[in-house]
Short mmCIF file of C-alpha atoms and ligand atoms in Angstrom, two decimals:
data_model
loop_
_atom_site.label_atom_id
_atom_site.label_comp_id
_atom_site.label_asym_id
_atom_site.label_seq_id
_atom_site.Cartn_x
_atom_site.Cartn_y
_atom_site.Cartn_z
CA MET A 264 30.21 -45.11 24.16
CA ASN A 265 27.72 -45.17 27.10
CA ALA A 266 29.05 -47.40 30.05
CA ASP A 267 26.03 -49.74 29.68
CA PRO A 268 27.13 -52.61 27.74
CA LEU A 269 23.26 -52.95 26.37
CA ASP A 270 23.16 -49.15 25.65
CA LEU A 271 25.12 -49.79 22.30
CA ASP A 272 25.90 -46.28 21.30
CA GLY A 273 22.18 -45.19 21.57
CA HIS A 274 20.86 -47.77 18.90
CA GLU A 275 17.55 -48.32 17.89
CA MET A 276 18.63 -51.71 17.09
CA VAL A 277 21.51 -54.15 16.25
CA ILE A 278 21.21 -57.52 14.56
CA GLN A 279 24.01 -59.91 14.69
CA CYS A 280 23.19 -62.21 11.32
CA ARG A 281 24.90 -65.89 10.74
CA ASP A 282 24.10 -68.40 8.35
CA ALA A 283 25.70 -71.51 9.02
CA GLY A 284 25.54 -72.58 5.11
CA SER A 285 26.89 -69.70 3.62
CA GLY A 286 29.39 -68.90 6.67
CA LEU A 287 27.84 -65.80 7.04
CA ARG A 288 29.12 -63.23 9.80
CA ALA A 289 27.45 -59.90 9.79
CA ILE A 290 25.77 -57.26 11.97
CA ILE A 291 23.54 -54.49 11.16
CA ALA A 292 23.05 -51.67 13.02
CA ILE A 293 20.32 -48.96 12.54
CA HIS A 294 20.84 -45.85 14.84
CA ASP A 295 17.96 -43.78 14.62
CA SER A 296 15.02 -43.93 11.99
CA SER A 297 13.52 -40.59 13.37
CA ALA A 298 13.83 -38.84 9.52
CA GLY A 299 13.21 -41.63 7.81
CA PRO A 300 14.44 -45.70 6.92
CA ALA A 301 17.78 -45.98 7.66
CA MET A 302 20.42 -45.71 4.96
CA GLY A 303 24.04 -46.65 4.90
CA GLY A 304 26.17 -49.18 3.09
CA CYS A 305 27.73 -52.34 4.01
CA ARG A 306 31.08 -52.96 4.53
CA ILE A 307 33.16 -56.05 4.23
CA ALA A 308 36.30 -56.21 5.84
CA ALA A 309 38.68 -59.09 7.63
CA TYR A 310 38.11 -57.84 11.19
CA PRO A 311 40.35 -58.54 14.06
CA SER A 312 37.71 -59.67 16.20
CA THR A 313 33.62 -59.54 16.54
CA ALA A 314 33.85 -56.38 19.18
CA ALA A 315 36.09 -54.59 16.41
CA ALA A 316 33.42 -55.14 13.80
CA LEU A 317 30.63 -54.03 16.36
CA THR A 318 32.56 -51.03 17.45
CA ASP A 319 32.98 -50.20 13.43
CA ALA A 320 29.28 -51.14 12.83
CA LEU A 321 28.35 -49.00 15.73
CA ARG A 322 30.22 -45.97 14.60
CA LEU A 323 29.48 -45.89 10.84
CA SER A 324 25.71 -45.99 11.30
CA ARG A 325 25.84 -43.20 13.96
CA GLY A 326 27.76 -41.38 11.39
CA MET A 327 25.35 -41.70 8.75
CA THR A 328 22.54 -40.45 10.97
CA PHE A 329 24.29 -37.10 11.14
CA LYS A 330 25.23 -37.29 7.54
CA ASN A 331 21.91 -38.15 6.61
CA ILE A 332 20.16 -35.45 8.41
CA MET A 333 22.66 -32.61 7.38
CA ALA A 334 22.03 -33.32 3.75
CA GLY A 335 18.36 -32.79 4.25
CA LEU A 336 17.70 -36.83 3.18
CA PRO A 337 14.34 -38.32 4.50
CA HIS A 338 16.54 -41.14 5.77
CA GLY A 339 17.92 -42.37 9.10
CA GLY A 340 21.34 -43.77 10.35
CA GLY A 341 22.02 -47.29 9.62
CA LYS A 342 25.10 -49.44 8.59
CA SER A 343 26.36 -52.94 8.15
CA VAL A 344 29.09 -55.13 8.44
CA ILE A 345 29.87 -58.18 6.96
CA LEU A 346 33.02 -60.13 8.73
CA LEU A 347 35.25 -61.78 6.83
CA GLU A 348 38.35 -64.52 7.63
CA ARG A 349 39.95 -64.32 4.42
CA PRO A 350 38.80 -62.27 1.28
CA GLU A 351 37.82 -65.56 -1.06
CA ASP A 352 35.22 -65.93 2.14
CA LYS A 353 33.21 -63.01 0.12
CA THR A 354 30.99 -65.71 -2.16
CA PRO A 355 27.59 -65.08 -3.62
CA ALA A 356 26.00 -67.42 -0.96
CA LEU A 357 26.99 -65.24 1.68
CA LEU A 358 25.86 -61.86 0.07
CA LEU A 359 22.49 -63.59 -0.79
CA ALA A 360 22.33 -64.94 2.73
CA PHE A 361 23.09 -61.12 3.99
CA ALA A 362 20.33 -59.81 1.25
CA GLU A 363 17.81 -62.13 3.01
CA ARG A 364 18.60 -60.75 6.23
CA VAL A 365 18.35 -57.21 4.74
CA ASN A 366 14.81 -57.99 3.33
CA GLY A 367 13.59 -59.17 6.60
CA LEU A 368 13.58 -55.96 8.08
CA GLY A 369 11.10 -54.84 5.64
CA GLY A 370 12.96 -51.64 4.42
CA ARG A 371 13.74 -50.55 7.85
CA TYR A 372 17.18 -50.62 6.89
CA ILE A 373 18.63 -50.07 3.24
CA THR A 374 22.24 -50.93 2.33
CA GLY A 375 24.61 -50.51 -0.59
CA GLU A 376 28.43 -50.11 -1.67
CA ASP A 377 30.94 -49.34 1.22
CA VAL A 378 34.35 -50.20 1.57
CA GLY A 379 35.01 -54.03 0.15
CA SER A 380 31.52 -54.04 -1.60
CA THR A 381 31.19 -53.47 -5.41
CA VAL A 382 27.91 -52.49 -7.60
CA ALA A 383 28.39 -56.09 -8.99
CA ASP A 384 27.52 -57.25 -4.96
CA ILE A 385 24.60 -55.38 -4.54
CA GLN A 386 23.24 -55.96 -8.02
CA LEU A 387 23.38 -59.60 -6.77
CA MET A 388 21.63 -58.47 -3.53
CA ARG A 389 18.95 -56.92 -5.68
CA LYS A 390 17.39 -60.49 -6.67
CA VAL A 391 16.32 -60.94 -3.03
CA THR A 392 16.02 -57.75 -1.75
CA PRO A 393 14.13 -54.29 -3.33
CA HIS A 394 16.17 -52.48 -0.10
CA VAL A 395 19.34 -52.16 -1.86
CA ARG A 396 20.73 -48.77 -3.51
CA GLY A 397 23.20 -47.71 -5.89
CA ILE A 398 22.07 -49.78 -9.04
CA PRO A 399 23.25 -47.82 -12.35
CA GLU A 400 20.22 -48.94 -14.06
CA ASN A 401 18.02 -47.17 -11.46
CA GLY A 402 19.64 -44.02 -11.65
CA PRO A 403 23.11 -42.47 -11.10
CA GLY A 404 25.25 -45.53 -9.92
CA ASP A 405 28.58 -44.82 -8.31
CA PRO A 406 27.99 -42.16 -5.90
CA SER A 407 32.06 -41.35 -5.95
CA PRO A 408 31.35 -38.48 -8.57
CA MET A 409 28.91 -36.73 -6.91
CA THR A 410 31.07 -37.08 -3.55
CA ALA A 411 33.90 -35.49 -5.20
CA LEU A 412 31.54 -32.82 -6.62
CA GLY A 413 30.30 -32.31 -3.14
CA VAL A 414 34.03 -31.55 -1.81
CA PHE A 415 34.84 -29.58 -4.53
CA VAL A 416 31.58 -27.07 -4.07
CA GLY A 417 32.49 -27.07 -0.47
CA ILE A 418 36.42 -25.79 -0.90
CA ARG A 419 35.55 -23.26 -3.05
CA LYS A 420 33.10 -22.40 -0.28
CA ALA A 421 35.56 -22.69 2.51
CA VAL A 422 38.18 -21.03 0.78
CA LEU A 423 36.04 -17.89 0.04
CA HIS A 424 35.11 -17.94 3.44
CA ARG A 425 38.97 -18.17 4.97
CA LEU A 426 40.51 -16.71 2.54
CA GLY A 427 38.36 -14.26 0.56
CA ALA A 428 39.36 -16.22 -2.44
CA GLU A 429 36.37 -15.76 -5.46
CA THR A 430 38.01 -18.63 -7.62
CA LEU A 431 40.32 -21.57 -6.96
CA THR A 432 42.24 -20.76 -9.98
CA GLY A 433 46.22 -20.46 -8.89
CA LEU A 434 45.52 -21.93 -5.27
CA THR A 435 47.22 -24.70 -4.17
CA VAL A 436 45.34 -28.12 -3.18
CA ALA A 437 47.45 -30.85 -1.44
CA VAL A 438 45.35 -33.80 -1.91
CA GLN A 439 45.83 -37.15 0.26
CA GLY A 440 44.34 -40.57 -1.12
CA LEU A 441 43.75 -40.59 -5.13
CA GLY A 442 41.08 -43.40 -5.35
CA ALA A 443 37.39 -42.79 -6.45
CA VAL A 444 36.82 -39.68 -4.84
CA GLY A 445 40.29 -38.35 -4.82
CA SER A 446 41.46 -38.64 -8.55
CA ARG A 447 37.86 -37.10 -9.52
CA LEU A 448 38.25 -34.17 -7.17
CA CYS A 449 41.78 -33.35 -8.74
CA GLY A 450 39.88 -33.58 -11.99
CA LEU A 451 37.47 -30.96 -10.83
CA LEU A 452 40.06 -28.87 -9.06
CA HIS A 453 42.61 -29.20 -12.52
CA ASP A 454 39.79 -27.66 -14.93
CA VAL A 455 39.63 -24.33 -12.95
CA GLY A 456 43.19 -24.05 -12.93
CA ALA A 457 43.94 -24.82 -9.10
CA ARG A 458 47.68 -26.46 -8.62
CA LEU A 459 47.78 -30.08 -6.98
CA VAL A 460 50.21 -31.67 -4.47
CA VAL A 461 49.12 -35.23 -4.32
CA ALA A 462 50.24 -38.31 -2.20
CA ASP A 463 48.88 -41.84 -2.09
CA VAL A 464 50.45 -44.97 -1.06
CA ASP A 465 50.22 -46.62 -4.41
CA PRO A 466 52.94 -44.82 -5.98
CA ALA A 467 51.43 -45.68 -9.27
CA ARG A 468 48.15 -43.32 -8.50
CA ALA A 469 50.65 -40.73 -7.54
CA ARG A 470 52.30 -40.67 -10.81
CA GLU A 471 49.37 -40.76 -13.10
CA ALA A 472 48.41 -37.74 -11.28
CA ALA A 473 51.34 -35.99 -11.92
CA ASP A 474 50.93 -36.80 -15.44
CA ARG A 475 47.57 -35.86 -15.85
CA PHE A 476 47.47 -33.17 -13.87
CA GLY A 477 50.58 -31.66 -13.59
CA ALA A 478 50.46 -32.45 -9.92
CA ALA A 479 53.65 -32.31 -7.47
CA ILE A 480 53.82 -35.96 -5.47
CA ALA A 481 54.47 -35.84 -1.53
CA ARG A 482 54.96 -38.53 0.56
CA PRO A 483 51.77 -40.17 2.02
CA GLU A 484 53.17 -39.38 5.59
CA GLU A 485 53.53 -35.78 4.80
CA VAL A 486 51.19 -34.04 2.64
CA HIS A 487 49.21 -32.95 5.49
CA GLY A 488 52.36 -30.61 6.30
CA ALA A 489 52.45 -29.77 2.28
CA ARG A 490 52.59 -25.66 1.50
CA ALA A 491 49.33 -25.36 0.35
CA ASP A 492 45.89 -23.28 0.62
CA VAL A 493 43.59 -26.38 1.16
CA PHE A 494 44.45 -29.95 2.53
CA ALA A 495 41.80 -32.11 1.24
CA PRO A 496 41.89 -35.64 3.07
CA CYS A 497 40.40 -38.44 0.84
CA ALA A 498 41.85 -41.56 2.20
CA LEU A 499 41.53 -42.87 5.43
CA GLY A 500 39.89 -41.89 8.71
CA ALA A 501 41.39 -40.41 11.84
CA VAL A 502 43.74 -38.11 10.01
CA LEU A 503 43.62 -34.80 11.99
CA ASP A 504 45.08 -35.67 15.41
CA ALA A 505 47.12 -33.42 17.79
CA GLY A 506 50.57 -34.20 15.54
CA THR A 507 49.40 -33.72 12.19
CA ILE A 508 47.36 -30.61 12.64
CA ARG A 509 50.42 -29.03 14.43
CA ALA A 510 52.18 -29.80 11.35
CA LEU A 511 49.30 -28.75 8.75
CA GLY A 512 50.58 -26.51 6.04
CA ALA A 513 46.88 -25.19 5.01
CA ALA A 514 44.48 -22.99 6.33
CA VAL A 515 41.65 -24.79 5.40
CA VAL A 516 41.00 -28.60 5.49
CA ALA A 517 38.41 -29.72 3.14
CA GLY A 518 38.22 -33.16 1.71
CA GLY A 519 36.10 -36.51 1.49
CA ALA A 520 37.35 -38.92 3.77
CA ASN A 521 35.11 -40.10 6.62
CA ASN A 522 35.70 -39.87 10.23
CA GLN A 523 38.41 -37.39 9.66
CA LEU A 524 38.87 -36.14 13.33
CA ALA A 525 40.81 -38.59 15.55
CA THR A 526 39.03 -37.48 18.64
CA ALA A 527 36.01 -34.89 19.20
CA GLN A 528 38.90 -32.33 20.86
CA ASP A 529 40.67 -32.31 17.25
CA GLY A 530 38.06 -29.72 15.99
CA ALA A 531 38.49 -27.30 18.46
CA ARG A 532 42.87 -27.97 18.29
CA LEU A 533 41.90 -27.33 14.19
CA ALA A 534 39.93 -23.87 15.44
CA GLU A 535 42.36 -23.04 17.95
CA ARG A 536 45.19 -22.94 14.83
CA GLY A 537 42.85 -20.35 12.71
CA ILE A 538 42.47 -23.58 10.04
CA LEU A 539 39.01 -23.62 8.88
CA TYR A 540 37.65 -27.00 8.85
CA ALA A 541 34.86 -28.51 6.60
CA PRO A 542 33.23 -31.18 8.42
CA ASP A 543 33.55 -34.24 7.08
CA TYR A 544 29.99 -35.70 7.25
CA VAL A 545 28.77 -32.24 5.77
CA ILE A 546 31.31 -31.71 2.92
CA ASN A 547 31.47 -35.68 1.62
CA ALA A 548 27.37 -36.23 1.65
CA GLY A 549 27.41 -35.98 -2.28
CA GLY A 550 27.29 -39.96 -2.23
CA VAL A 551 24.45 -40.39 -0.25
CA ILE A 552 22.48 -37.77 -1.89
CA SER A 553 22.93 -39.53 -5.22
CA THR A 554 22.22 -42.83 -3.32
CA ALA A 555 18.82 -41.41 -1.90
CA LEU A 556 17.60 -39.73 -5.26
CA GLU A 557 17.82 -43.21 -7.12
CA GLY A 558 14.87 -44.58 -8.23
CA PRO A 559 11.74 -43.77 -10.57
CA GLY A 560 11.71 -40.13 -9.78
CA TYR A 561 15.61 -39.46 -10.29
CA GLU A 562 16.46 -36.25 -11.90
CA ARG A 563 19.88 -35.17 -12.65
CA GLY A 564 19.13 -31.60 -12.45
CA GLU A 565 17.51 -32.02 -8.96
CA LEU A 566 20.64 -34.27 -7.59
CA LEU A 567 23.00 -31.23 -8.85
CA ARG A 568 20.90 -28.88 -7.24
CA ARG A 569 21.15 -30.58 -3.85
CA VAL A 570 25.11 -31.66 -4.18
CA HIS A 571 25.63 -27.67 -4.61
CA GLY A 572 23.48 -27.25 -1.78
CA ILE A 573 26.24 -28.83 0.41
CA ALA A 574 27.88 -25.47 0.13
CA ASP A 575 24.94 -23.45 1.64
CA THR A 576 25.12 -25.94 4.29
CA LEU A 577 28.91 -24.88 5.13
CA GLY A 578 28.29 -21.68 4.62
CA GLU A 579 25.63 -21.51 7.75
CA ILE A 580 28.11 -23.84 9.74
CA PHE A 581 31.48 -21.51 8.99
CA GLU A 582 28.78 -18.49 10.07
CA HIS A 583 27.81 -19.67 13.62
CA ALA A 584 31.31 -20.97 14.19
CA ILE A 585 32.32 -17.39 13.67
CA ALA A 586 29.18 -16.13 15.86
CA ASP A 587 29.18 -18.28 18.47
CA GLY A 588 33.29 -18.73 18.51
CA VAL A 589 33.39 -22.55 18.53
CA ALA A 590 34.72 -24.86 16.22
CA THR A 591 32.55 -25.86 12.80
CA SER A 592 32.87 -29.57 13.95
CA ALA A 593 30.89 -28.55 17.27
CA VAL A 594 28.61 -26.34 15.01
CA ALA A 595 27.94 -29.40 12.79
CA ASP A 596 27.42 -31.73 15.53
CA ARG A 597 24.88 -29.56 17.13
CA LEU A 598 23.14 -28.70 14.12
CA ALA A 599 22.53 -32.44 13.59
CA LEU A 600 21.47 -33.15 17.02
CA GLY A 601 18.81 -30.01 16.64
CA ARG A 602 17.59 -31.79 13.57
CA LEU A 603 17.47 -34.92 14.94
CA GLU A 604 15.46 -33.77 17.94
CA ALA A 605 12.98 -32.07 15.71
CA ALA A 606 12.57 -35.22 13.68
CA ARG A 607 11.96 -37.29 16.59
CA HIS A 608 9.40 -34.80 18.05
CA ALA A 609 7.91 -34.95 14.58
CA ARG A 610 7.80 -39.03 14.60
CA ARG A 611 6.37 -38.81 18.24
CA SER A 612 3.45 -36.47 17.26
CA ALA A 613 2.66 -38.47 14.05
P1 NAI B 793 39.38 -45.69 -2.70
O1 NAI B 793 39.66 -46.75 -1.79
O2 NAI B 793 38.89 -45.69 -4.40
O3 NAI B 793 40.41 -44.42 -2.31
C1 NAI B 793 41.37 -44.37 -1.26
C2 NAI B 793 42.86 -44.32 -2.10
O4 NAI B 793 43.63 -43.57 -1.08
C3 NAI B 793 43.45 -45.26 -2.92
O5 NAI B 793 44.24 -45.19 -3.97
C4 NAI B 793 44.56 -45.76 -1.60
O6 NAI B 793 45.53 -46.09 -2.16
C5 NAI B 793 44.78 -44.43 -0.59
N1 NAI B 793 45.46 -44.53 0.17
C6 NAI B 793 45.10 -45.44 1.24
N2 NAI B 793 45.97 -44.93 2.52
C7 NAI B 793 46.38 -44.11 2.36
C8 NAI B 793 47.68 -43.14 3.05
N3 NAI B 793 48.02 -43.30 4.31
N4 NAI B 793 48.25 -42.40 2.26
C9 NAI B 793 47.88 -41.73 1.00
N5 NAI B 793 47.05 -42.29 0.01
C10 NAI B 793 46.09 -43.41 0.81
O7 NAI B 793 38.08 -44.85 -1.90
P2 NAI B 793 37.36 -43.45 -1.93
O8 NAI B 793 36.05 -44.13 -2.56
O9 NAI B 793 37.85 -42.95 -2.76
O10 NAI B 793 37.08 -42.91 -0.54
C11 NAI B 793 37.95 -42.38 -0.16
C12 NAI B 793 37.36 -41.87 1.24
O11 NAI B 793 36.22 -41.28 1.18
C13 NAI B 793 37.29 -42.93 2.46
O12 NAI B 793 37.11 -42.35 3.48
C14 NAI B 793 35.72 -43.35 2.33
O13 NAI B 793 35.30 -43.53 3.49
C15 NAI B 793 35.04 -41.51 1.85
N6 NAI B 793 33.77 -41.67 1.41
C16 NAI B 793 33.51 -42.29 -0.13
C17 NAI B 793 32.67 -42.09 -0.64
C18 NAI B 793 32.28 -42.49 -2.15
O14 NAI B 793 31.46 -42.02 -2.76
N7 NAI B 793 33.25 -42.92 -2.64
C19 NAI B 793 31.18 -41.32 -0.10
C20 NAI B 793 31.47 -40.67 1.34
C21 NAI B 793 32.87 -40.77 1.76
#
């Protein structure tokens, strides 16, 4: 982040929201709206400090700018965080007070589900603002199936590129995290005959995957080192650091988790080891594409076409990485910044 405290990581607008009546404490961060109204979910969590919440909001909203522009969506990047002291502090009054703040922005920021917020929470917010997405009645609803599909087509593209494999049949994929995205991804992989190694901190989820898909179970802290063709992180961020990269057992890393690289240098570390990394904000964009297409003109065929398009974007990144001899993460950042500059230029000239 820039040393100037007022720079706030290059954000266009950062708003602190407080409401004494409901106890609301929230931050809405709009990183860049050159490509269109900022879109990104509302994270609800107990943060150790306001500073930690601000850092999270800024990091996540900047990430949404990159994700949305690489997915070709007419949306900029934004994100909001609601700070809770305890989980039971998430009350309807607090959610409605937050929705009023979103509404006050007049559509500059569109919110939706994220860690800690549910479809029911968003449906409640819809009572006071139209600037929410992820309402099942208006389109595809839960974004996770499309996130999983995007990761699946991305894995197919990556193994073709790195291993020359035309099919996933018989290949082994190690999946870390068996939640909404990871469990659906396992289903898609199993359907095409891939072998699975799975891990989750919740042992019941790992056992369920073993029963349903004949998967082998690995320990959560060791799954990245499993002997596999692909490692698919679908749990936490920052799973790829100097230590885990050294121990990786797969030639391809392609999964749904956000912010997989602990630091920018870790992209280069992967490339140095000859491991093909599918940049997270490109491969996991299926959910935001699903959310963006929600509304009166929603067509499932168009949604599927665009989610399958993630493979083409990854193909372009992989080709550039080879041609220029740089890491795929660096190529993705460069492409995203180029598109962002073009959007900024178009807005200035409009
Ligand atoms: P989830 O909360 O449904 O599932 C996460 C799973 O990971 C849980 O089963 C949890 O027990 C497990 N887990 C947590 N820590 C772990 C560890 N250290 N090792 C192994 N397993 C662990 O979350 P969801 O929705 O499946 O999202 C997964 C990741 O994908 C997150 O990073 C999320 O930000 C990202 N993502 C999700 C999207 C979506 O549409 N749901 C869209 C884009 C990104």
